[in-house]
Every structure is written in structure tokens, then in C-alpha cells.
CSV table of C-alpha atoms in Angstrom, one decimal:
chain,number,residue,atom,x,y,z
E,1,ASP,CA,4.8,4.1,25.8
E,2,ALA,CA,7.6,3.6,23.3
E,3,GLY,CA,6.1,0.5,21.8
E,4,VAL,CA,8.0,-2.5,20.5
E,5,ILE,CA,11.5,-1.4,19.3
E,6,GLN,CA,13.3,-3.3,16.7
E,7,SER,CA,16.8,-2.8,15.1
E,8,PRO,CA,18.1,-2.5,12.6
E,9,ARG,CA,15.2,-1.2,10.5
E,10,HIS,CA,16.9,-2.1,7.3
E,11,GLU,CA,19.8,-4.4,6.6
E,12,VAL,CA,21.4,-5.5,3.4
E,13,THR,CA,24.0,-8.3,3.7
E,14,GLU,CA,25.8,-10.8,1.6
E,15,MET,CA,25.0,-14.4,1.5
E,16,GLY,CA,26.9,-16.4,4.1
E,17,GLN,CA,27.1,-13.5,6.6
E,18,GLU,CA,25.6,-13.6,10.1
E,19,VAL,CA,22.6,-11.4,10.7
E,20,THR,CA,21.4,-10.4,14.2
E,21,LEU,CA,18.0,-8.7,14.6
E,22,ARG,CA,17.2,-7.1,18.0
E,23,CYS,CA,14.0,-6.5,19.8
E,24,LYS,CA,12.9,-4.6,22.9
E,25,PRO,CA,9.4,-5.5,23.9
E,26,ILE,CA,6.9,-3.1,25.6
E,27,SER,CA,7.9,-2.7,29.2
E,28,GLY,CA,5.9,-5.1,31.4
E,29,HIS,CA,4.9,-7.4,28.6
E,30,ASN,CA,5.9,-11.0,29.3
E,31,SER,CA,5.3,-12.7,25.9
E,32,LEU,CA,7.4,-12.0,22.9
E,33,PHE,CA,7.0,-13.2,19.3
E,34,TRP,CA,9.1,-13.2,16.2
E,35,TYR,CA,7.2,-13.2,12.9
E,36,ARG,CA,8.5,-13.3,9.3
E,37,GLN,CA,6.5,-11.7,6.5
E,38,THR,CA,7.1,-12.5,2.8
E,39,MET,CA,5.0,-12.1,-0.3
E,40,MET,CA,4.8,-15.8,-0.8
E,41,ARG,CA,4.0,-17.1,2.6
E,42,GLY,CA,2.5,-14.1,4.4
E,43,LEU,CA,3.0,-13.7,8.1
E,44,GLU,CA,4.6,-16.7,9.8
E,45,LEU,CA,5.3,-17.2,13.5
E,46,LEU,CA,8.9,-18.2,14.0
E,47,ILE,CA,9.1,-18.5,17.7
E,48,TYR,CA,7.6,-17.2,20.9
E,49,PHE,CA,8.7,-16.7,24.5
E,50,ASN,CA,6.8,-16.5,27.7
E,51,ASN,CA,8.6,-15.1,30.7
E,52,ASN,CA,11.8,-15.4,28.7
E,53,VAL,CA,11.4,-19.1,28.0
E,54,PRO,CA,10.9,-20.3,24.5
E,55,ILE,CA,7.5,-21.9,24.3
E,56,ASP,CA,7.2,-22.9,20.6
E,57,ASP,CA,10.0,-22.8,18.1
E,58,SER,CA,8.4,-25.1,15.5
E,59,GLY,CA,8.2,-22.2,13.1
E,60,MET,CA,11.9,-21.7,12.9
E,61,PRO,CA,12.7,-22.8,9.4
E,62,GLU,CA,16.2,-24.3,9.9
E,63,ASP,CA,19.1,-24.7,12.2
E,64,ARG,CA,20.5,-21.5,10.7
E,65,PHE,CA,17.9,-19.6,12.7
E,66,SER,CA,18.2,-19.1,16.5
E,67,ALA,CA,16.5,-16.8,19.0
E,68,LYS,CA,17.3,-15.9,22.5
E,69,MET,CA,15.7,-13.8,25.2
E,70,PRO,CA,18.3,-13.3,27.9
E,71,ASN,CA,16.0,-11.0,29.9
E,72,ALA,CA,12.5,-9.5,29.9
E,73,SER,CA,13.5,-6.5,27.9
E,74,PHE,CA,15.6,-7.9,25.1
E,75,SER,CA,15.5,-10.6,22.4
E,76,THR,CA,17.6,-11.5,19.4
E,77,LEU,CA,17.0,-13.4,16.2
E,78,LYS,CA,20.1,-14.7,14.6
E,79,ILE,CA,20.6,-16.1,11.1
E,80,GLN,CA,23.9,-17.8,10.4
E,81,PRO,CA,24.8,-18.2,7.6
E,82,SER,CA,22.2,-16.1,5.8
E,83,GLU,CA,20.8,-17.0,2.4
E,84,PRO,CA,19.0,-15.0,-0.2
E,85,ARG,CA,15.7,-16.8,0.6
E,86,ASP,CA,15.9,-15.3,4.1
E,87,SER,CA,15.1,-11.9,2.6
E,88,ALA,CA,11.9,-10.8,4.4
E,89,VAL,CA,10.5,-8.4,6.9
E,90,TYR,CA,11.0,-9.7,10.4
E,91,PHE,CA,8.5,-8.5,13.0
E,92,CYS,CA,8.9,-8.7,16.8
E,93,ALA,CA,5.8,-8.4,18.8
E,94,SER,CA,4.9,-8.5,22.5
E,95,SER,CA,1.8,-8.9,24.7
E,96,LEU,CA,0.9,-8.9,28.3
E,97,GLY,CA,-0.1,-12.3,29.5
E,98,PHE,CA,-0.5,-15.3,27.3
E,99,SER,CA,-3.3,-16.7,25.3
E,100,GLY,CA,-5.7,-14.3,23.8
E,101,ASN,CA,-4.3,-10.9,24.8
E,102,THR,CA,-3.6,-8.2,22.1
E,103,ILE,CA,-0.2,-8.5,20.5
E,104,TYR,CA,1.6,-5.3,19.7
E,105,PHE,CA,4.0,-5.3,16.7
E,106,GLY,CA,7.2,-3.5,16.2
E,107,GLU,CA,8.0,-1.6,12.9
E,108,GLY,CA,9.9,-4.6,11.5
E,109,SER,CA,13.4,-5.2,10.3
E,110,TRP,CA,13.7,-5.3,6.5
E,111,LEU,CA,16.3,-7.8,5.6
E,112,THR,CA,17.8,-8.3,2.2
E,113,VAL,CA,20.4,-11.0,1.5
E,114,VAL,CA,22.2,-10.7,-1.8
A,1,ALA,CA,-4.2,-27.8,11.3
A,2,GLN,CA,-5.5,-24.4,12.2
A,3,SER,CA,-5.7,-22.0,9.4
A,4,VAL,CA,-7.2,-18.6,8.5
A,5,SER,CA,-8.5,-17.9,5.0
A,6,GLN,CA,-9.0,-14.5,3.6
A,7,HIS,CA,-11.0,-14.7,0.4
A,8,ASN,CA,-9.8,-11.7,-1.5
A,9,HIS,CA,-6.2,-11.0,-2.3
A,10,HIS,CA,-6.7,-7.5,-3.7
A,11,VAL,CA,-9.8,-5.3,-3.5
A,12,ILE,CA,-10.1,-2.1,-5.4
A,13,LEU,CA,-12.8,0.4,-4.4
A,14,SER,CA,-13.7,4.0,-5.0
A,15,GLU,CA,-14.0,6.4,-2.1
A,16,ALA,CA,-17.4,6.2,-0.3
A,17,ALA,CA,-18.0,2.6,-1.5
A,18,SER,CA,-18.8,0.0,1.2
A,19,LEU,CA,-16.3,-2.6,2.2
A,20,GLU,CA,-16.6,-6.2,3.3
A,21,LEU,CA,-13.5,-8.4,3.6
A,22,GLY,CA,-14.1,-12.1,4.3
A,23,CYS,CA,-12.3,-14.2,6.9
A,24,ASN,CA,-12.9,-17.8,7.7
A,25,TYR,CA,-10.9,-20.0,10.2
A,26,SER,CA,-10.7,-23.7,10.7
A,27,TYR,CA,-10.2,-24.0,14.4
A,28,GLY,CA,-13.1,-25.9,16.1
A,29,GLY,CA,-12.8,-24.7,19.6
A,30,THR,CA,-13.2,-21.3,21.3
A,31,VAL,CA,-11.2,-18.6,19.6
A,32,ASN,CA,-10.2,-15.0,20.0
A,33,LEU,CA,-10.4,-13.1,16.7
A,34,PHE,CA,-8.5,-10.1,15.4
A,35,TRP,CA,-8.2,-7.8,12.5
A,36,TYR,CA,-4.9,-6.0,12.0
A,37,VAL,CA,-4.1,-3.3,9.4
A,38,GLN,CA,-0.7,-2.6,7.8
A,39,TYR,CA,-0.4,0.7,6.1
A,40,PRO,CA,2.3,0.9,3.4
A,41,GLY,CA,5.7,0.6,4.9
A,42,GLN,CA,4.4,0.4,8.5
A,43,HIS,CA,3.9,-2.2,11.1
A,44,LEU,CA,0.7,-4.0,11.9
A,45,GLN,CA,-1.8,-2.2,14.1
A,46,LEU,CA,-4.8,-3.6,15.8
A,47,LEU,CA,-8.2,-2.6,14.2
A,48,LEU,CA,-10.5,-4.6,16.4
A,49,LYS,CA,-10.8,-7.8,18.4
A,50,TYR,CA,-13.4,-10.2,19.5
A,51,PHE,CA,-13.1,-12.3,22.7
A,52,SER,CA,-16.7,-12.9,23.8
A,53,GLY,CA,-20.1,-11.2,24.1
A,54,ASP,CA,-21.7,-9.1,21.4
A,55,PRO,CA,-20.6,-10.7,18.1
A,56,LEU,CA,-20.7,-7.4,16.4
A,57,VAL,CA,-17.5,-5.6,17.3
A,58,LYS,CA,-16.7,-2.0,16.6
A,59,GLY,CA,-13.1,-0.9,16.1
A,60,ILE,CA,-11.2,2.2,15.2
A,61,LYS,CA,-11.7,4.4,12.1
A,62,GLY,CA,-15.3,3.2,11.6
A,63,PHE,CA,-14.5,-0.4,11.0
A,64,GLU,CA,-16.6,-3.2,12.5
A,65,ALA,CA,-16.6,-7.0,12.3
A,66,GLU,CA,-19.2,-9.7,12.9
A,67,PHE,CA,-18.4,-13.1,14.4
A,68,ILE,CA,-20.7,-15.8,13.1
A,69,LYS,CA,-19.8,-18.9,15.0
A,70,SER,CA,-21.8,-21.3,12.8
A,71,LYS,CA,-19.9,-20.1,9.7
A,72,PHE,CA,-16.5,-19.9,11.4
A,73,SER,CA,-16.4,-16.4,10.0
A,74,PHE,CA,-15.3,-12.9,11.1
A,75,ASN,CA,-15.8,-10.5,8.3
A,76,LEU,CA,-14.6,-7.0,8.4
A,77,ARG,CA,-16.9,-4.1,7.2
A,78,LYS,CA,-16.9,-0.4,6.7
A,79,PRO,CA,-19.9,1.5,5.3
A,80,SER,CA,-17.8,4.1,3.4
A,81,VAL,CA,-14.1,3.8,2.7
A,82,GLN,CA,-11.7,6.6,2.4
A,83,TRP,CA,-8.5,6.9,0.4
A,84,SER,CA,-6.6,6.7,3.7
A,85,ASP,CA,-7.9,3.2,4.2
A,86,THR,CA,-5.6,2.0,1.5
A,87,ALA,CA,-3.6,-0.7,3.3
A,88,GLU,CA,-3.3,-4.5,3.8
A,89,TYR,CA,-5.7,-6.1,6.2
A,90,PHE,CA,-5.0,-9.3,8.1
A,91,CYS,CA,-7.4,-11.5,10.0
A,92,ALA,CA,-5.9,-13.5,12.8
A,93,VAL,CA,-7.0,-16.2,15.2
A,94,ASN,CA,-5.8,-17.1,18.7
A,95,PRO,CA,-7.2,-20.2,20.4
A,96,SER,CA,-8.2,-18.9,23.8
A,97,GLY,CA,-7.7,-20.9,27.0
A,98,GLY,CA,-5.1,-23.1,25.4
A,99,SER,CA,-1.4,-23.4,25.7
A,100,GLN,CA,-0.8,-21.2,22.6
A,101,GLY,CA,0.0,-17.5,22.9
A,102,ASN,CA,0.5,-17.0,19.2
A,103,LEU,CA,-1.7,-15.5,16.5
A,104,ILE,CA,-2.4,-17.4,13.2
A,105,PHE,CA,-2.7,-14.9,10.4
A,106,GLY,CA,-4.4,-15.1,7.1
A,107,LYS,CA,-2.5,-14.2,4.0
A,108,GLY,CA,-3.9,-10.7,4.0
A,109,THR,CA,-6.1,-8.6,1.7
A,110,LYS,CA,-4.7,-5.6,0.0
A,111,LEU,CA,-7.3,-2.7,-0.2
A,112,SER,CA,-6.7,0.0,-2.7
A,113,VAL,CA,-9.1,3.0,-2.5
A,114,LYS,CA,-9.3,5.3,-5.5
A,115,PRO,CA,-9.8,8.9,-4.8
């Protein structure tokens, strides 16, 4: 199994630019999660989907952030416009089923906004 | 609000020392509990999990954790650490049977093992 695949692994962008992070969950998994990790705030859940439908987006910090899951094998997290405080590692994760099942993480997208 | 507290931000041990990392959660209902490990520059990997049954859970690499319901705790232990255990350890809670599918993470504990 290829695991959760994220791209890009690293991105450096200028303030104001649009950033799109991509995720391919583990095949057969029907729940997908986007987390953000920073030194100050630790791991925070941004949004999660079940069967391609957003279930809870209360963790999305601002309207600048948006996430989509057009099909079971692909999701995007977009930041527009990006700001330096968005610099973080963004993890995508997936699981089979819903509450209580093991969540598997991707290797993360390291974003730096200058 | 649900929260997970990890008592130690950074723990430094010598090889062969015993390890115990504390984790407490605030959720009052039934929970599923997890410990994840993040090696430097890598993604989170599952160490062990507790859903029900025996409160002493054994995971990979010699780690174990004990769920004490009365104390809302799920401490991670290892009798003898190795240099390769240097990593950050995250405790996480998921309310089982509810409408939530997400994990609530603690802030993490960095473990540094001196050779």
C-alpha cells in the first residue's frame, strides 16, 4: 500500500500568492483529514471529510483557507492569499470508516511563506 | 471543550533508562486513545491504540500504555529506551460512537535519548 500521498513536500512562496496542497488518501479509505502543525499550536485539525463530504470545517482559520474533495481519491487545501503566519507543516490523513478507526498520516507538506 | 494534556514538553534520557510520558484528557464519555510518534523530519506513525478491553496496551518497538479511566490518563511507557527512540510523541483522543471522526492531539513531548 502506497500510504497517504501529499504534494508538494516542500514549498516556499511569497506573501499574497495562492498555495494549493494536494492529497491522495489510501485507497478504500473514506475519511480524509487535513491537519496543520506549528511549534506554537501543535497539531490542529483544519477540516475533515467523510465520503467526500465536508463534515467539520470549524478548524479552518479564515476564509483564505478552502478545501475540496472532488472524488474519493483526491483532495486539495488552498490558501489564497497566503501570509507568513500560514507557514507550517500541513498533514493529510485518511482512515477507513469514521469514529475511532486508526488514522494514517501522509509525510506532510512543508510550507514557508516569505 | 475536549482537550489532551501532555505533561512534559521535552524529556532527556540516557540509553537504557525507563520512560514514562504522561497524557490526560478532558472528555467525559467513552474514548478511543492513541499514541503517535514522529521521528525527525517524518510523518506521524501509530505506536499503539486503545479501544476497549485490557487497559494495558502493547504497541510496536516495546512501547506500552495503560488506560486508567478514573484518572482520565493514558500514559506511555518503555522499560529501556534506545537512541533510535529519539522523536516527538503525541497522545490523541477520539470520542468513539459519536459524530466526530477526528483526533484531538496533545501538544507533544519531545524525547531525546543520549547514547
